Amino acid sequence: MKRGKRTRRKKKIVLPTELIIQILLRLPVKSLLRFKCVSKSWYSLISDSHFAKSHFELVATGTQRLLFIEPSIPVIRSIDFNASLHDDSASFALNLNFPHPTRIIGSCRGLVLLDCWQSLLVWNPSTGFHKQLSHSPIASDMDAFFFTFLYGFGYDSSTDDYLVVQVSYNPTLDVASRVEFFSLRANAWKEIEDIHLSYMNSGDDERFGSLLNDAIHWLAFRDDVSMNVIVAFDLMERSFSEIPLPAVDLECEFYFCELKVLGESLSLCIAGCDSPAEIWVMEEYKVQSSWTKTIVVPVDAIPSQYFSFICSTKCGDIVGTDGNTGLVKCNDEGQLEEYQTYCDGSHRSLMVVYTETLLSLPCGDEQVKEDD
């Protein structure tokens, strides 16, 4: 008599919840958004604000992308700048269901600040969450003739709050510049009345701040001493300080100068007429003698004869703009590696780097999720 074959039941492996959480925390945002439909518990976990903060702290230097507006369409485009500029799969357009923005003002912790004519908008391109903000009282008062020339967007870690900062001045009156900020946690604008600034715009256009060391930085012209300086606004102290520029005569030798952040350092991209662009890095924060010219980028091979530094890739290449809607990638010696245009427009659009995150805003009740 033959014995029947004994069938072995497969054991269901159940991972501990804590282990699942630790695995999910290390996944990219794109994967996590897909995994929200696995189960109700996963949806609840991935949607949790504490999970989002823990994920950001672990992968804060994770997937970073470039964002800019194609003005002729118009559409917002997101680009993986670590991939080849000629890789079509590294670039995609983002569909928006709110009034189309006219300008990108800045980014912070994966959130992007947009100017949409009648209002400002804080938006997470990765998740679609956004919040609409009113323009400031000073900027909205047409009779006051105050023009905003410094914009900034940053995060106050001491209060877990995001701030939109604006500095305005009246070019026809001999009065100090006025400073105000919008707190997303308080959902209100506030003017800093005890600060008297003598700054004016250092160029013909508005300046959008560079975020570093819990402070927003701008290039500005100090009217009382007639010189260009770097102005820093401390987001926690709500105070201003100045940082010296390198010992270079910017007015005589250069016609273009922009302030950016390279890695963990302030940097300047400066250029003269028909001459290469130079990238200077402040190796020690607020120490003038630490300014060092690190890279020289020839502009002969760039059709517009223009280069403005934006960011660096994981392998050390330098990515910049041609002043319109083209991107330029150079190696760490300034030699051109790639050049790519993204639309047939000649209008310059601010290009910002943002990190893909799940982070939302501190006042969640007024957030709106974009339709898929």
mmCIF file of C-alpha atoms in Angstrom:
data_model
loop_
_atom_site.group_PDB
_atom_site.id
_atom_site.type_symbol
_atom_site.label_atom_id
_atom_site.label_comp_id
_atom_site.label_asym_id
_atom_site.label_seq_id
_atom_site.Cartn_x
_atom_site.Cartn_y
_atom_site.Cartn_z
ATOM 1 C CA MET A 1 0.000 0.000 0.000
ATOM 2 C CA LYS A 2 1.441 3.304 -1.067
ATOM 3 C CA ARG A 3 1.697 6.030 1.403
ATOM 4 C CA GLY A 4 0.137 9.315 0.362
ATOM 5 C CA LYS A 5 2.490 12.215 -0.133
ATOM 6 C CA ARG A 6 2.453 14.631 2.748
ATOM 7 C CA THR A 7 1.861 18.168 1.521
ATOM 8 C CA ARG A 8 3.755 20.814 3.383
ATOM 9 C CA ARG A 9 1.959 24.009 4.105
ATOM 10 C CA LYS A 10 3.908 27.085 3.191
ATOM 11 C CA LYS A 11 4.554 29.248 6.172
ATOM 12 C CA LYS A 12 3.436 32.838 5.840
ATOM 13 C CA ILE A 13 6.281 35.127 6.761
ATOM 14 C CA VAL A 14 5.126 38.149 8.724
ATOM 15 C CA LEU A 15 7.670 40.896 9.157
ATOM 16 C CA PRO A 16 7.581 42.935 12.356
ATOM 17 C CA THR A 17 5.894 46.304 11.926
ATOM 18 C CA GLU A 18 8.993 48.178 13.051
ATOM 19 C CA LEU A 19 11.100 46.431 10.397
ATOM 20 C CA ILE A 20 8.556 47.326 7.695
ATOM 21 C CA ILE A 21 8.674 50.952 8.790
ATOM 22 C CA GLN A 22 12.476 51.006 8.658
ATOM 23 C CA ILE A 23 12.416 49.540 5.129
ATOM 24 C CA LEU A 24 9.799 52.017 3.907
ATOM 25 C CA LEU A 25 11.711 54.955 5.379
ATOM 26 C CA ARG A 26 14.591 54.214 3.011
ATOM 27 C CA LEU A 27 12.529 54.054 -0.186
ATOM 28 C CA PRO A 28 12.192 56.924 -2.680
ATOM 29 C CA VAL A 29 9.091 59.096 -2.614
ATOM 30 C CA LYS A 30 7.823 57.802 -5.951
ATOM 31 C CA SER A 31 7.719 54.230 -4.622
ATOM 32 C CA LEU A 32 6.086 55.251 -1.341
ATOM 33 C CA LEU A 33 3.280 57.062 -3.160
ATOM 34 C CA ARG A 34 2.542 53.872 -5.104
ATOM 35 C CA PHE A 35 2.647 51.740 -1.942
ATOM 36 C CA LYS A 36 -0.093 53.808 -0.289
ATOM 37 C CA CYS A 37 -2.621 51.597 -2.090
ATOM 38 C CA VAL A 38 -1.208 48.327 -0.668
ATOM 39 C CA SER A 39 -3.390 48.455 2.440
ATOM 40 C CA LYS A 40 -5.186 50.857 4.745
ATOM 41 C CA SER A 41 -2.430 50.538 7.329
ATOM 42 C CA TRP A 42 0.268 51.383 4.773
ATOM 43 C CA TYR A 43 -1.787 54.328 3.493
ATOM 44 C CA SER A 44 -2.173 55.633 7.032
ATOM 45 C CA LEU A 45 1.529 55.140 7.802
ATOM 46 C CA ILE A 46 2.886 56.794 4.650
ATOM 47 C CA SER A 47 0.415 59.699 5.031
ATOM 48 C CA ASP A 48 1.496 60.339 8.623
ATOM 49 C CA SER A 49 3.393 63.611 9.174
ATOM 50 C CA HIS A 50 5.834 61.985 11.636
ATOM 51 C CA PHE A 51 6.695 59.346 9.029
ATOM 52 C CA ALA A 52 7.240 62.114 6.447
ATOM 53 C CA LYS A 53 9.648 63.966 8.765
ATOM 54 C CA SER A 54 11.597 60.802 9.582
ATOM 55 C CA HIS A 55 11.809 59.958 5.873
ATOM 56 C CA PHE A 56 13.109 63.438 5.037
ATOM 57 C CA GLU A 57 15.785 63.271 7.744
ATOM 58 C CA LEU A 58 17.029 59.939 6.392
ATOM 59 C CA VAL A 59 16.994 60.852 2.682
ATOM 60 C CA ALA A 60 17.420 64.642 2.809
ATOM 61 C CA THR A 61 20.153 64.334 0.183
ATOM 62 C CA GLY A 62 18.133 61.763 -1.782
ATOM 63 C CA THR A 63 16.443 62.397 -5.103
ATOM 64 C CA GLN A 64 16.958 66.013 -6.135
ATOM 65 C CA ARG A 65 15.525 67.536 -9.284
ATOM 66 C CA LEU A 66 15.500 70.842 -11.152
ATOM 67 C CA LEU A 67 12.251 72.744 -11.600
ATOM 68 C CA PHE A 68 11.550 75.538 -14.076
ATOM 69 C CA ILE A 69 8.749 77.106 -16.103
ATOM 70 C CA GLU A 70 8.638 76.769 -19.884
ATOM 71 C CA PRO A 71 7.122 80.213 -20.562
ATOM 72 C CA SER A 72 6.055 79.636 -24.175
ATOM 73 C CA ILE A 73 3.717 76.702 -23.347
ATOM 74 C CA PRO A 74 3.486 77.425 -20.333
ATOM 75 C CA VAL A 75 4.243 74.372 -18.212
ATOM 76 C CA ILE A 76 6.404 73.468 -15.222
ATOM 77 C CA ARG A 77 9.132 70.953 -16.034
ATOM 78 C CA SER A 78 11.016 68.697 -13.611
ATOM 79 C CA ILE A 79 14.446 67.325 -14.550
ATOM 80 C CA ASP A 80 16.747 64.751 -12.964
ATOM 81 C CA PHE A 81 19.988 66.710 -13.356
ATOM 82 C CA ASN A 82 22.118 63.746 -12.222
ATOM 83 C CA ALA A 83 21.099 61.877 -15.388
ATOM 84 C CA SER A 84 22.177 62.829 -18.893
ATOM 85 C CA LEU A 85 20.571 66.028 -20.145
ATOM 86 C CA HIS A 86 19.740 64.127 -23.343
ATOM 87 C CA ASP A 87 17.852 61.387 -21.489
ATOM 88 C CA ASP A 88 14.168 62.040 -22.264
ATOM 89 C CA SER A 89 13.045 59.808 -19.402
ATOM 90 C CA ALA A 90 14.800 62.101 -16.885
ATOM 91 C CA SER A 91 12.485 65.008 -17.705
ATOM 92 C CA PHE A 92 8.721 65.346 -17.375
ATOM 93 C CA ALA A 93 6.062 68.053 -17.285
ATOM 94 C CA LEU A 94 3.874 68.585 -14.227
ATOM 95 C CA ASN A 95 0.140 69.140 -14.652
ATOM 96 C CA LEU A 96 -1.309 71.887 -12.476
ATOM 97 C CA ASN A 97 -4.961 72.539 -11.654
ATOM 98 C CA PHE A 98 -4.417 75.955 -10.074
ATOM 99 C CA PRO A 99 -3.754 79.298 -11.824
ATOM 100 C CA HIS A 100 -0.539 78.896 -13.733
ATOM 101 C CA PRO A 101 2.428 80.466 -11.956
ATOM 102 C CA THR A 102 4.359 83.279 -13.545
ATOM 103 C CA ARG A 103 7.482 82.839 -11.431
ATOM 104 C CA ILE A 104 9.277 80.358 -9.228
ATOM 105 C CA ILE A 105 10.549 82.197 -6.161
ATOM 106 C CA GLY A 106 12.403 79.461 -4.281
ATOM 107 C CA SER A 107 12.355 76.036 -2.647
ATOM 108 C CA CYS A 108 12.859 74.635 0.847
ATOM 109 C CA ARG A 109 12.694 71.037 2.151
ATOM 110 C CA GLY A 110 10.923 69.803 -0.985
ATOM 111 C CA LEU A 111 8.359 72.641 -1.001
ATOM 112 C CA VAL A 112 8.376 75.236 -3.796
ATOM 113 C CA LEU A 113 7.153 78.848 -3.581
ATOM 114 C CA LEU A 114 5.343 80.122 -6.695
ATOM 115 C CA ASP A 115 3.994 83.524 -7.668
ATOM 116 C CA CYS A 116 0.589 83.141 -9.362
ATOM 117 C CA TRP A 117 -0.316 86.765 -10.169
ATOM 118 C CA GLN A 118 -2.989 87.366 -7.543
ATOM 119 C CA SER A 119 -1.479 85.151 -4.865
ATOM 120 C CA LEU A 120 1.511 83.114 -3.746
ATOM 121 C CA LEU A 121 1.460 79.329 -3.635
ATOM 122 C CA VAL A 122 3.482 76.877 -1.532
ATOM 123 C CA TRP A 123 3.506 73.554 -3.349
ATOM 124 C CA ASN A 124 5.022 70.073 -2.986
ATOM 125 C CA PRO A 125 5.697 68.894 -6.581
ATOM 126 C CA SER A 126 6.120 65.290 -5.401
ATOM 127 C CA THR A 127 2.742 64.883 -3.684
ATOM 128 C CA GLY A 128 0.638 67.685 -5.164
ATOM 129 C CA PHE A 129 -0.222 69.249 -1.806
ATOM 130 C CA HIS A 130 -0.342 73.052 -1.863
ATOM 131 C CA LYS A 131 -1.487 76.114 0.026
ATOM 132 C CA GLN A 132 -2.486 79.471 -1.395
ATOM 133 C CA LEU A 133 -1.193 82.626 0.310
ATOM 134 C CA SER A 134 -2.277 86.224 -0.090
ATOM 135 C CA HIS A 135 0.258 88.817 -1.171
ATOM 136 C CA SER A 136 1.693 90.942 1.618
ATOM 137 C CA PRO A 137 -0.131 94.098 2.793
ATOM 138 C CA ILE A 138 2.782 96.314 1.713
ATOM 139 C CA ALA A 139 3.077 94.750 -1.741
ATOM 140 C CA SER A 140 -0.713 94.922 -2.187
ATOM 141 C CA ASP A 141 -0.933 98.620 -1.284
ATOM 142 C CA MET A 142 -0.642 100.294 -4.682
ATOM 143 C CA ASP A 143 -0.793 103.792 -3.158
ATOM 144 C CA ALA A 144 2.320 103.203 -1.047
ATOM 145 C CA PHE A 145 4.579 102.651 -4.094
ATOM 146 C CA PHE A 146 6.720 100.097 -2.290
ATOM 147 C CA PHE A 147 8.309 97.520 -4.597
ATOM 148 C CA THR A 148 9.447 94.140 -3.353
ATOM 149 C CA PHE A 149 13.003 93.462 -4.491
ATOM 150 C CA LEU A 150 14.152 90.677 -2.155
ATOM 151 C CA TYR A 151 12.173 87.429 -1.848
ATOM 152 C CA GLY A 152 12.983 84.436 0.334
ATOM 153 C CA PHE A 153 11.521 81.136 1.461
ATOM 154 C CA GLY A 154 12.888 79.142 4.393
ATOM 155 C CA TYR A 155 12.254 76.952 7.426
ATOM 156 C CA ASP A 156 12.466 77.851 11.113
ATOM 157 C CA SER A 157 13.361 74.573 12.851
ATOM 158 C CA SER A 158 12.844 76.083 16.321
ATOM 159 C CA THR A 159 9.112 76.528 15.675
ATOM 160 C CA ASP A 160 8.582 73.997 12.861
ATOM 161 C CA ASP A 161 7.403 76.837 10.641
ATOM 162 C CA TYR A 162 7.949 77.937 7.036
ATOM 163 C CA LEU A 163 8.484 81.644 6.347
ATOM 164 C CA VAL A 164 8.039 83.707 3.194
ATOM 165 C CA VAL A 165 10.237 86.815 3.543
ATOM 166 C CA GLN A 166 9.931 90.023 1.514
ATOM 167 C CA VAL A 167 11.968 93.241 1.594
ATOM 168 C CA SER A 168 10.458 96.285 -0.148
ATOM 169 C CA TYR A 169 11.514 99.869 -0.781
ATOM 170 C CA ASN A 170 10.183 103.060 -2.334
ATOM 171 C CA PRO A 171 12.655 104.334 -4.973
ATOM 172 C CA THR A 172 11.196 107.867 -4.883
ATOM 173 C CA LEU A 173 11.335 108.391 -1.130
ATOM 174 C CA ASP A 174 14.336 108.587 1.193
ATOM 175 C CA VAL A 175 12.967 105.948 3.577
ATOM 176 C CA ALA A 176 14.316 102.666 4.916
ATOM 177 C CA SER A 177 13.367 99.377 3.312
ATOM 178 C CA ARG A 178 10.448 97.527 4.911
ATOM 179 C CA VAL A 179 10.632 93.877 5.954
ATOM 180 C CA GLU A 180 7.722 91.487 6.375
ATOM 181 C CA PHE A 181 7.273 87.732 6.545
ATOM 182 C CA PHE A 182 4.426 85.264 6.225
ATOM 183 C CA SER A 183 4.258 82.481 8.803
ATOM 184 C CA LEU A 184 2.553 79.374 7.454
ATOM 185 C CA ARG A 185 1.893 78.169 10.982
ATOM 186 C CA ALA A 186 0.228 81.444 12.020
ATOM 187 C CA ASN A 187 -1.247 81.900 8.518
ATOM 188 C CA ALA A 188 -0.536 85.636 8.644
ATOM 189 C CA TRP A 189 1.822 88.375 7.472
ATOM 190 C CA LYS A 190 3.856 90.350 10.003
ATOM 191 C CA GLU A 191 6.072 93.391 9.512
ATOM 192 C CA ILE A 192 9.341 93.663 11.411
ATOM 193 C CA GLU A 193 9.109 97.291 12.467
ATOM 194 C CA ASP A 194 12.290 97.670 14.503
ATOM 195 C CA ILE A 195 14.620 96.958 11.579
ATOM 196 C CA HIS A 196 15.869 99.899 9.493
ATOM 197 C CA LEU A 197 17.628 98.803 6.323
ATOM 198 C CA SER A 198 19.396 100.896 3.680
ATOM 199 C CA TYR A 199 19.374 98.208 1.000
ATOM 200 C CA MET A 200 18.275 98.555 -2.596
ATOM 201 C CA ASN A 201 18.259 96.192 -5.535
ATOM 202 C CA SER A 202 21.780 95.467 -6.778
ATOM 203 C CA GLY A 203 20.508 94.786 -10.321
ATOM 204 C CA ASP A 204 17.607 95.395 -12.658
ATOM 205 C CA ASP A 205 15.553 92.408 -11.500
ATOM 206 C CA GLU A 206 14.261 91.038 -8.212
ATOM 207 C CA ARG A 207 16.497 88.848 -6.121
ATOM 208 C CA PHE A 208 15.442 85.429 -4.857
ATOM 209 C CA GLY A 209 17.240 84.278 -1.728
ATOM 210 C CA SER A 210 19.634 81.367 -1.285
ATOM 211 C CA LEU A 211 19.027 79.200 1.797
ATOM 212 C CA LEU A 212 21.952 78.057 3.956
ATOM 213 C CA ASN A 213 22.637 77.636 7.700
ATOM 214 C CA ASP A 214 19.057 78.561 8.731
ATOM 215 C CA ALA A 215 19.352 81.895 6.919
ATOM 216 C CA ILE A 216 18.262 83.396 3.593
ATOM 217 C CA HIS A 217 20.968 85.217 1.631
ATOM 218 C CA TRP A 218 20.713 87.891 -1.078
ATOM 219 C CA LEU A 219 22.975 90.166 -3.069
ATOM 220 C CA ALA A 220 21.916 93.762 -2.398
ATOM 221 C CA PHE A 221 23.195 97.289 -2.779
ATOM 222 C CA ARG A 222 23.835 99.205 0.448
ATOM 223 C CA ASP A 223 22.773 102.741 -0.352
ATOM 224 C CA ASP A 224 24.411 104.558 2.575
ATOM 225 C CA VAL A 225 27.925 103.387 1.657
ATOM 226 C CA SER A 226 27.322 102.734 -2.085
ATOM 227 C CA MET A 227 28.559 99.162 -2.176
ATOM 228 C CA ASN A 228 27.285 95.657 -2.915
ATOM 229 C CA VAL A 229 26.995 93.224 -0.012
ATOM 230 C CA ILE A 230 25.526 89.848 0.855
ATOM 231 C CA VAL A 231 22.575 90.249 3.219
ATOM 232 C CA ALA A 232 21.622 87.320 5.487
ATOM 233 C CA PHE A 233 18.273 86.992 7.277
ATOM 234 C CA ASP A 234 18.351 84.608 10.254
ATOM 235 C CA LEU A 235 15.061 82.681 10.186
ATOM 236 C CA MET A 236 15.070 81.895 13.901
ATOM 237 C CA GLU A 237 16.297 85.239 15.249
ATOM 238 C CA ARG A 238 14.414 87.323 12.631
ATOM 239 C CA SER A 239 17.525 89.481 12.285
ATOM 240 C CA PHE A 240 19.830 90.680 9.490
ATOM 241 C CA SER A 241 23.594 90.544 9.121
ATOM 242 C CA GLU A 242 26.077 91.201 6.326
ATOM 243 C CA ILE A 243 28.602 88.888 4.723
ATOM 244 C CA PRO A 244 31.551 90.342 2.783
ATOM 245 C CA LEU A 245 32.009 89.674 -0.914
ATOM 246 C CA PRO A 246 35.356 88.509 -2.286
ATOM 247 C CA ALA A 247 38.017 91.157 -2.808
ATOM 248 C CA VAL A 248 37.058 91.633 -6.466
ATOM 249 C CA ASP A 249 35.767 94.852 -8.021
ATOM 250 C CA LEU A 250 32.446 93.493 -9.231
ATOM 251 C CA GLU A 251 31.271 96.796 -10.680
ATOM 252 C CA CYS A 252 34.327 97.353 -12.870
ATOM 253 C CA GLU A 253 35.374 93.847 -13.862
ATOM 254 C CA PHE A 254 32.032 92.058 -14.128
ATOM 255 C CA TYR A 255 28.598 92.794 -15.543
ATOM 256 C CA PHE A 256 26.823 89.809 -14.021
ATOM 257 C CA CYS A 257 26.862 88.323 -10.531
ATOM 258 C CA GLU A 258 24.557 85.765 -8.892
ATOM 259 C CA LEU A 259 24.577 84.275 -5.408
ATOM 260 C CA LYS A 260 23.945 80.525 -5.058
ATOM 261 C CA VAL A 261 24.718 77.610 -2.735
ATOM 262 C CA LEU A 262 27.232 74.951 -3.783
ATOM 263 C CA GLY A 263 27.135 71.941 -1.479
ATOM 264 C CA GLU A 264 27.237 73.468 2.012
ATOM 265 C CA SER A 265 28.842 76.760 0.994
ATOM 266 C CA LEU A 266 27.814 80.136 -0.380
ATOM 267 C CA SER A 267 28.985 80.624 -3.947
ATOM 268 C CA LEU A 268 29.075 83.380 -6.539
ATOM 269 C CA CYS A 269 28.827 83.045 -10.291
ATOM 270 C CA ILE A 270 30.366 86.133 -11.867
ATOM 271 C CA ALA A 271 31.102 86.956 -15.489
ATOM 272 C CA GLY A 272 32.461 89.781 -17.590
ATOM 273 C CA CYS A 273 31.599 90.829 -21.115
ATOM 274 C CA ASP A 274 32.728 88.115 -23.569
ATOM 275 C CA SER A 275 34.750 86.450 -20.827
ATOM 276 C CA PRO A 276 34.442 83.113 -18.986
ATOM 277 C CA ALA A 277 32.142 82.708 -16.006
ATOM 278 C CA GLU A 278 33.880 82.268 -12.668
ATOM 279 C CA ILE A 279 32.537 80.325 -9.695
ATOM 280 C CA TRP A 280 33.738 81.519 -6.302
ATOM 281 C CA VAL A 281 33.082 79.528 -3.116
ATOM 282 C CA MET A 282 33.138 80.789 0.489
ATOM 283 C CA GLU A 283 34.845 77.836 2.158
ATOM 284 C CA GLU A 284 34.350 79.172 5.703
ATOM 285 C CA TYR A 285 31.000 80.809 6.415
ATOM 286 C CA LYS A 286 31.164 84.607 6.881
ATOM 287 C CA VAL A 287 34.978 84.696 6.519
ATOM 288 C CA GLN A 288 35.952 86.974 3.609
ATOM 289 C CA SER A 289 39.450 85.538 3.217
ATOM 290 C CA SER A 290 37.961 82.079 2.566
ATOM 291 C CA TRP A 291 36.474 83.125 -0.802
ATOM 292 C CA THR A 292 38.188 80.977 -3.453
ATOM 293 C CA LYS A 293 37.839 80.933 -7.227
ATOM 294 C CA THR A 294 37.218 77.241 -7.900
ATOM 295 C CA ILE A 295 35.984 76.831 -11.491
ATOM 296 C CA VAL A 296 36.219 78.859 -14.706
ATOM 297 C CA VAL A 297 33.600 78.058 -17.361
ATOM 298 C CA PRO A 298 34.336 79.232 -20.945
ATOM 299 C CA VAL A 299 31.174 80.438 -22.708
ATOM 300 C CA ASP A 300 32.391 80.126 -26.323
ATOM 301 C CA ALA A 301 30.642 76.782 -26.880
ATOM 302 C CA ILE A 302 27.341 77.979 -25.381
ATOM 303 C CA PRO A 303 25.065 79.517 -28.062
ATOM 304 C CA SER A 304 23.918 82.373 -25.810
ATOM 305 C CA GLN A 305 27.501 83.087 -24.633
ATOM 306 C CA TYR A 306 26.086 83.056 -21.106
ATOM 307 C CA PHE A 307 26.406 80.735 -18.109
ATOM 308 C CA SER A 308 24.818 80.928 -14.671
ATOM 309 C CA PHE A 309 25.573 78.231 -12.120
ATOM 310 C CA ILE A 310 22.624 76.373 -10.520
ATOM 311 C CA CYS A 311 23.862 73.248 -8.727
ATOM 312 C CA SER A 312 26.298 70.327 -8.809
ATOM 313 C CA THR A 313 25.622 66.657 -9.486
ATOM 314 C CA LYS A 314 26.505 63.718 -7.249
ATOM 315 C CA CYS A 315 29.622 63.074 -9.335
ATOM 316 C CA GLY A 316 30.813 66.685 -9.105
ATOM 317 C CA ASP A 317 29.674 68.067 -12.473
ATOM 318 C CA ILE A 318 28.412 71.656 -12.571
ATOM 319 C CA VAL A 319 24.921 72.357 -13.933
ATOM 320 C CA GLY A 320 23.899 75.822 -15.071
ATOM 321 C CA THR A 321 21.556 77.723 -17.350
ATOM 322 C CA ASP A 322 22.224 79.521 -20.634
ATOM 323 C CA GLY A 323 20.008 82.380 -19.464
ATOM 324 C CA ASN A 324 16.930 81.123 -21.284
ATOM 325 C CA THR A 325 15.519 77.573 -21.160
ATOM 326 C CA GLY A 326 18.708 75.663 -21.884
ATOM 327 C CA LEU A 327 20.789 73.668 -19.431
ATOM 328 C CA VAL A 328 24.575 73.387 -19.482
ATOM 329 C CA LYS A 329 26.590 70.647 -17.777
ATOM 330 C CA CYS A 330 30.347 71.028 -17.238
ATOM 331 C CA ASN A 331 32.910 68.888 -15.442
ATOM 332 C CA ASP A 332 34.755 70.116 -12.353
ATOM 333 C CA GLU A 333 37.366 71.752 -14.600
ATOM 334 C CA GLY A 334 34.771 73.866 -16.426
ATOM 335 C CA GLN A 335 34.828 71.885 -19.667
ATOM 336 C CA LEU A 336 31.476 71.621 -21.468
ATOM 337 C CA GLU A 337 29.993 68.112 -21.392
ATOM 338 C CA GLU A 338 26.336 68.560 -22.356
ATOM 339 C CA TYR A 339 23.973 71.260 -23.575
ATOM 340 C CA GLN A 340 20.224 70.860 -23.970
ATOM 341 C CA THR A 341 17.319 73.243 -24.619
ATOM 342 C CA TYR A 342 13.829 72.358 -23.411
ATOM 343 C CA CYS A 343 11.536 74.639 -25.413
ATOM 344 C CA ASP A 344 11.592 77.331 -28.085
ATOM 345 C CA GLY A 345 11.403 80.182 -25.619
ATOM 346 C CA SER A 346 13.740 83.106 -25.113
ATOM 347 C CA HIS A 347 12.366 84.151 -21.732
ATOM 348 C CA ARG A 348 14.501 83.453 -18.747
ATOM 349 C CA SER A 349 12.917 81.317 -16.020
ATOM 350 C CA LEU A 350 14.299 80.834 -12.518
ATOM 351 C CA MET A 351 15.488 77.263 -12.094
ATOM 352 C CA VAL A 352 15.465 75.841 -8.569
ATOM 353 C CA VAL A 353 16.568 72.563 -7.034
ATOM 354 C CA TYR A 354 14.030 70.683 -4.938
ATOM 355 C CA THR A 355 14.211 67.427 -3.006
ATOM 356 C CA GLU A 356 11.488 64.819 -3.480
ATOM 357 C CA THR A 357 9.782 64.552 -0.075
ATOM 358 C CA LEU A 358 6.485 63.619 1.559
ATOM 359 C CA LEU A 359 6.534 66.730 3.736
ATOM 360 C CA SER A 360 3.412 68.834 3.964
ATOM 361 C CA LEU A 361 2.681 72.113 5.722
ATOM 362 C CA PRO A 362 2.215 72.801 9.445
ATOM 363 C CA CYS A 363 -1.381 74.012 8.901
ATOM 364 C CA GLY A 364 -2.806 70.919 7.211
ATOM 365 C CA ASP A 365 -6.466 71.977 7.305
ATOM 366 C CA GLU A 366 -6.052 74.359 4.391
ATOM 367 C CA GLN A 367 -4.074 72.071 2.116
ATOM 368 C CA VAL A 368 -5.513 70.847 -1.156
ATOM 369 C CA LYS A 369 -4.413 67.720 -2.981
ATOM 370 C CA GLU A 370 -3.894 67.886 -6.706
ATOM 371 C CA ASP A 371 -5.979 65.578 -8.848
ATOM 372 C CA ASP A 372 -4.059 62.725 -10.429
#
